[in-house]
Tab-separated table of C-alpha atoms in Angstrom:
chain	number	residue	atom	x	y	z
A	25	UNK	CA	-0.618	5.737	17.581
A	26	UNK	CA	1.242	3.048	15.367
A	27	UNK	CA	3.186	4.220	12.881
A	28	UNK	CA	1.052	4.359	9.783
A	29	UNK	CA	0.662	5.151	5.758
A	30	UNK	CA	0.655	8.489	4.600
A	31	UNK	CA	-2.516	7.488	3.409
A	32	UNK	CA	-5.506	6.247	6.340
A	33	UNK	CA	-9.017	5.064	4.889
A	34	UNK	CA	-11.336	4.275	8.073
A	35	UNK	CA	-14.800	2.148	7.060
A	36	UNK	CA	-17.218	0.496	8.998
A	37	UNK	CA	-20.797	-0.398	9.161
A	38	UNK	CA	-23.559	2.030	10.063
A	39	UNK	CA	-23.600	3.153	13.898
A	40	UNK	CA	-19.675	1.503	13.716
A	41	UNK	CA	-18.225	5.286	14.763
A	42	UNK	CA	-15.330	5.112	12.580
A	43	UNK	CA	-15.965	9.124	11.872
A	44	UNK	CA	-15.621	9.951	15.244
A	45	UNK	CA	-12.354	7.531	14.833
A	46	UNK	CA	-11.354	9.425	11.928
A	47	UNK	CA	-11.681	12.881	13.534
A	48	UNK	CA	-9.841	12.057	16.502
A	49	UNK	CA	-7.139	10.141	13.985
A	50	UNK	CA	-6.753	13.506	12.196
A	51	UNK	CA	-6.874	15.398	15.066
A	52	UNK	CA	-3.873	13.310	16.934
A	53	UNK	CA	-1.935	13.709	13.782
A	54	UNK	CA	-2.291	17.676	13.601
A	55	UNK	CA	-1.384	17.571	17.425
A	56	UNK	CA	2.101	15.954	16.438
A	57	UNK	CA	2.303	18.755	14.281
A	58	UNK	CA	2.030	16.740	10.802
A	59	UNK	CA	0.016	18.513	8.295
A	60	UNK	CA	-3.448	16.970	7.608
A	61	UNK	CA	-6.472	16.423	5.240
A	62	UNK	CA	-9.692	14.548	6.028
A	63	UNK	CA	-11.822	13.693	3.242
A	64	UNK	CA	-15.401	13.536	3.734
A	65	UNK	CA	-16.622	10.409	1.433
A	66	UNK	CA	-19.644	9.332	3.353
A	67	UNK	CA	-22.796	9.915	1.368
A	68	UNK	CA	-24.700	7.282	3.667
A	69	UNK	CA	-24.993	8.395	7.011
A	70	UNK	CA	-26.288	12.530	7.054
A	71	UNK	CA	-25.839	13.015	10.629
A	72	UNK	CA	-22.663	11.790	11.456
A	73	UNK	CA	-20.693	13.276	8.359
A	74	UNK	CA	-17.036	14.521	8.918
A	75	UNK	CA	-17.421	18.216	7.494
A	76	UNK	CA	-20.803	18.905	10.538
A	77	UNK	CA	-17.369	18.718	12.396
A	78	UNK	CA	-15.592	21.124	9.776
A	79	UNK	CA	-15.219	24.067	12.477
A	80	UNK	CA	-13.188	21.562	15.208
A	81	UNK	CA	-10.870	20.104	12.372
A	82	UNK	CA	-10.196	23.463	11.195
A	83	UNK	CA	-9.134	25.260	14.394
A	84	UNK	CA	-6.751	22.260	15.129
A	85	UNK	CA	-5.285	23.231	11.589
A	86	UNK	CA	-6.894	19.757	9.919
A	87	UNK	CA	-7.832	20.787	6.534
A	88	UNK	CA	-11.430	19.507	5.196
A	89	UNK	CA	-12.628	18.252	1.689
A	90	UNK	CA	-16.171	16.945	1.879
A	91	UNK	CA	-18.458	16.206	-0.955
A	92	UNK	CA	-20.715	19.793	-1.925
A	93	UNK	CA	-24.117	18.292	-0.305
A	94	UNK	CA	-22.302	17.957	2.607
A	95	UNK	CA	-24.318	20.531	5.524
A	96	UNK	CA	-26.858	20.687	3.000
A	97	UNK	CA	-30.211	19.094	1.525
A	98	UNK	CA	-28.827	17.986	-1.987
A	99	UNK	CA	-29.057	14.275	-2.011
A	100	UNK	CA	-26.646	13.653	-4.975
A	101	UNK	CA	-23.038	14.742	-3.723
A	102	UNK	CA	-20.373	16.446	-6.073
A	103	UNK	CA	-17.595	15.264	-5.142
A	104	UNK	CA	-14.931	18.370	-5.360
A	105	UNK	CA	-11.599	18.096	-7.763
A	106	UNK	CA	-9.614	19.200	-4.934
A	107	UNK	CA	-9.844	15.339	-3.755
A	108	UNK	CA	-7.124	14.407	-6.363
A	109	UNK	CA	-4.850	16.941	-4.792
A	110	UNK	CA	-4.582	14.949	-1.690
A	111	UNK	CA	-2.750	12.032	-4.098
A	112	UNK	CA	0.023	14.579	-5.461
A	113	UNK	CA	1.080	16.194	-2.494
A	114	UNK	CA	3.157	14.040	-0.439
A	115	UNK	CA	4.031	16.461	2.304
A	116	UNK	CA	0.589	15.572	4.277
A	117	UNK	CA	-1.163	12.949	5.551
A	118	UNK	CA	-4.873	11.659	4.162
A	119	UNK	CA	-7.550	10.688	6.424
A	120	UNK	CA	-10.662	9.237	4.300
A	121	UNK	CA	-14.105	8.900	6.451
A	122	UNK	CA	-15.915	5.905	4.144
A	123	UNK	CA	-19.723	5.250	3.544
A	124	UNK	CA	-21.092	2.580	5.754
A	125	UNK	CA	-21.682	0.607	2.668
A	126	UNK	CA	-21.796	-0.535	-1.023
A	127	UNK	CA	-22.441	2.431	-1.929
A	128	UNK	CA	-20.008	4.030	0.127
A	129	UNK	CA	-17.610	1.854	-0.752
A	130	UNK	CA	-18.186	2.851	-3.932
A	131	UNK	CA	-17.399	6.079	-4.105
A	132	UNK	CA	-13.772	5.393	-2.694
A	133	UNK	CA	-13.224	2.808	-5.362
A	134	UNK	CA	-13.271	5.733	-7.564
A	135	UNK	CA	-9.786	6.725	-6.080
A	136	UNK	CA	-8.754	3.002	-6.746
A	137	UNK	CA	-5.758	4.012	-9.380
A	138	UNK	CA	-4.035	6.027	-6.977
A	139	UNK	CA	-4.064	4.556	-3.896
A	140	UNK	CA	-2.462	1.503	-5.602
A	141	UNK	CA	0.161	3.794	-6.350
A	142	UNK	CA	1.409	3.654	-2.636
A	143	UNK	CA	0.717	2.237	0.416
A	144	UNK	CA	-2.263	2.701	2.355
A	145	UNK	CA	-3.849	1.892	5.799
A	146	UNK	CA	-7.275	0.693	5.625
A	147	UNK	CA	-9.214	0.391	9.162
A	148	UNK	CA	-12.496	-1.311	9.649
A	149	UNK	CA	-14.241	-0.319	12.768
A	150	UNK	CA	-16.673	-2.335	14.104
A	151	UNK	CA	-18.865	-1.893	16.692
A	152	UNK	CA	-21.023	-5.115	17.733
A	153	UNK	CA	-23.331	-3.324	19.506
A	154	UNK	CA	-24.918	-2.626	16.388
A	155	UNK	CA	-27.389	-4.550	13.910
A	156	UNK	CA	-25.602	-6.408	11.961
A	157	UNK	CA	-22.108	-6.176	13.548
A	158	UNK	CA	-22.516	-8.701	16.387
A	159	UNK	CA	-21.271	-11.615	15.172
A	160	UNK	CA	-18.042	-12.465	13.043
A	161	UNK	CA	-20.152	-14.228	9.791
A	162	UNK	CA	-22.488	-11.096	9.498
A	163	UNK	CA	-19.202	-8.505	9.979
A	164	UNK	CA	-17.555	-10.406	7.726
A	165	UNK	CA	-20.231	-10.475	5.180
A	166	UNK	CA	-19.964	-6.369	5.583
A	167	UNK	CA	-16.186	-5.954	5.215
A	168	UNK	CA	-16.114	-8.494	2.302
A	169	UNK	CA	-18.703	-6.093	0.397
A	170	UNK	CA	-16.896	-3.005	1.010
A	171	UNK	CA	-13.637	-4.344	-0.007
A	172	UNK	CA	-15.434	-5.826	-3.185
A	173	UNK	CA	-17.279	-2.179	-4.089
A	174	UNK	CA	-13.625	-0.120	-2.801
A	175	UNK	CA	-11.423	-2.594	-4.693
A	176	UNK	CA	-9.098	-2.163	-1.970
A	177	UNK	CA	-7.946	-4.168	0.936
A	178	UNK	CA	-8.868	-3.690	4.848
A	179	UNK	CA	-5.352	-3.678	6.551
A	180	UNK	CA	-6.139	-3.401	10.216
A	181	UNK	CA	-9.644	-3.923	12.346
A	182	UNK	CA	-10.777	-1.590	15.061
A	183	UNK	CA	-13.076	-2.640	18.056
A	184	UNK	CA	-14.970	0.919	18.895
A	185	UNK	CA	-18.267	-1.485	20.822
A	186	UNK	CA	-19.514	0.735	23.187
A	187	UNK	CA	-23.236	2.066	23.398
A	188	UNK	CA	-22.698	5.063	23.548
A	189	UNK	CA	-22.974	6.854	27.489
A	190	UNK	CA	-23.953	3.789	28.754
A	191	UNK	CA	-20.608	1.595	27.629
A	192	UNK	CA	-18.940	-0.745	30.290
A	193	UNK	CA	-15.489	-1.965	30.067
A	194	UNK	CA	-17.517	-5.446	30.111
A	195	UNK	CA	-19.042	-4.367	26.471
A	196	UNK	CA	-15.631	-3.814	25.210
A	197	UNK	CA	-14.087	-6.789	26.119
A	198	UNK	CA	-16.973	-8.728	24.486
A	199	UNK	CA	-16.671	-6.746	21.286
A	200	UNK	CA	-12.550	-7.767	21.346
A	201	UNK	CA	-13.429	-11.290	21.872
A	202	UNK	CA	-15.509	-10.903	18.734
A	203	UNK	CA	-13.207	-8.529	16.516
A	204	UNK	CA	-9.979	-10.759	17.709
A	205	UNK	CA	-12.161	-14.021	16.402
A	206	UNK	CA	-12.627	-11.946	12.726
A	207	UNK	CA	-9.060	-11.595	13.312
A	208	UNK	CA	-8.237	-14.949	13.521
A	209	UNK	CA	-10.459	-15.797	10.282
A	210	UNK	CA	-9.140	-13.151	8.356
A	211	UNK	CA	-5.195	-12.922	9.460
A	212	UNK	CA	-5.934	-8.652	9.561
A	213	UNK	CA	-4.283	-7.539	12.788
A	214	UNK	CA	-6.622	-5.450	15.074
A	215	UNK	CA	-5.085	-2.086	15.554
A	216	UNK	CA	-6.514	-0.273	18.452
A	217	UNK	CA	-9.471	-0.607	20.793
A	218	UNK	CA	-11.048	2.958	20.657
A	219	UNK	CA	-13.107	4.314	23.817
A	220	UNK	CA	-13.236	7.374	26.464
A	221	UNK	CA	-10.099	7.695	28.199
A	222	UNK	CA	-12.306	6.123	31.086
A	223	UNK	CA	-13.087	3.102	29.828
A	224	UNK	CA	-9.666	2.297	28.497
A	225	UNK	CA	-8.388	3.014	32.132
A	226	UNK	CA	-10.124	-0.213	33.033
A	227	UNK	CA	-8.899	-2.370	30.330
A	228	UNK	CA	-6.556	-5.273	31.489
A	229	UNK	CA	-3.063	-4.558	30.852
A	230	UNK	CA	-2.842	-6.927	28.195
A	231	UNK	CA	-4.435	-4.428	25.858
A	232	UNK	CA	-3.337	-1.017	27.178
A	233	UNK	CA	-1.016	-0.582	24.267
A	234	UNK	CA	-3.992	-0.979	21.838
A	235	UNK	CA	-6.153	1.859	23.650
A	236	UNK	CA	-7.023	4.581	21.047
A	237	UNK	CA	-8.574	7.338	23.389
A	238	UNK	CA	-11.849	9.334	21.751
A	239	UNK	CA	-12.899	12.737	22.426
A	240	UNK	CA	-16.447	12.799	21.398
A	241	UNK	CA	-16.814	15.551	19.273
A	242	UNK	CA	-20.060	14.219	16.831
A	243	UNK	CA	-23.497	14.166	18.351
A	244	UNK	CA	-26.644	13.147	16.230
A	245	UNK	CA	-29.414	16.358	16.100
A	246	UNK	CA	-31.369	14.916	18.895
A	247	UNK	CA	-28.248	14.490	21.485
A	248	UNK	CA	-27.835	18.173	21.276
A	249	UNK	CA	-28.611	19.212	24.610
């Protein structure tokens, strides 16, 4: 991993997997021995929310703040005081798992005031595999709106394509040519190119140092074999 913010916000577009990105992100960090807390912001998606994770993050001493609906059936979340903790204690790092859109966006541009405070890392992960993600006018049309409704700034982009067991190396390298084209539009750096530890193992050397290795750790309810 790069050397980052104290601070990491990862966003992205429905079915993008930036909160298995943001588990593994927080997990890697714990690993190193850094203390960490992820906060749960996405009211969007209810099956691939950060805290259904809760138990893994814990064990690997990753502390977890998720809205109050979150592994439950409210629909309107309550988003706990605790949150503004994470701004005044320095000593640990902040992972923040994003809505995959306005709305989602939305609620992090609640936290606006303080993370203009100090510096921040703000990934967008994109996966082009998805609706809506597969060319760069109609992920740019996505990132522009969450930057509008978060009032803050993406910083780096993340190419996660894959589909899911059935991902090729050739899918990711189409997704980079892609993501490195938003790139070029934008001037915002892509980061890492996230994928099993098998697929990266077939990447052409030229992008080994970007490979950002997932354990899969979220499954939707009917992948629960």
């Amino acid at each position: 991993m790069h050397q980052t913010s104290r601070l990491a916000v990862f966003a992205g577009h429905f079915g993008s997997g930036k909160t298995e990105i943001a588990i593994n992100y927080s997990i890697k960090l714990a690993r190193r021995g850094e203390p960490v807390t992820i906060v749960d912001l996405d009211i969007v998606n209810p099956f691939f929310r950060s805290s259904e994770a809760k138990d893994v993050l814990n064990r690997e001493g990753v502390r977890v703040l998720a809205p109050v609906f979150a592994g439950t059936t409210v629909d309107v979340p309550s988003l706990p005081p605790e949150i503004y903790s994470v701004f005044q204690d320095k000593r640990s790092r902040v992972v923040f798992d994003v809505g995959g859109d306005e709305k989602g966006a939305a609620v992090l541009g609640r936290y606006h005031p303080y993370f203009i405070r100090e510096p921040y890392d703000m990934f967008y992960v994109i996966n082009t595999k998805r609706p809506l993600s597969g060319c760069v006018e109609r992920i740019m049309e996505t990132l522009k709106a969450v930057e509008l409704h978060s009032r803050l700034k993406v910083t780096h982009l993340i190419n996660n394509t894959n589909l899911m067991h059935e991902t090729s190396v050739e899918h990711v390298l189409e997704g980079q040519a892609v993501v490195e084209l938003l790139s070029g539009e934008l001037d915002i750096p892509v980061a890492y190119i996230s994928g099993t530890p098998e697929i990266l193992a077939q990447l052409p050397e030229d992008y080994r140092d970007k490979g950002f290795p997932l354990e899969l750790y979220m499954h939707p309810p009917w992948d629960m074999d």
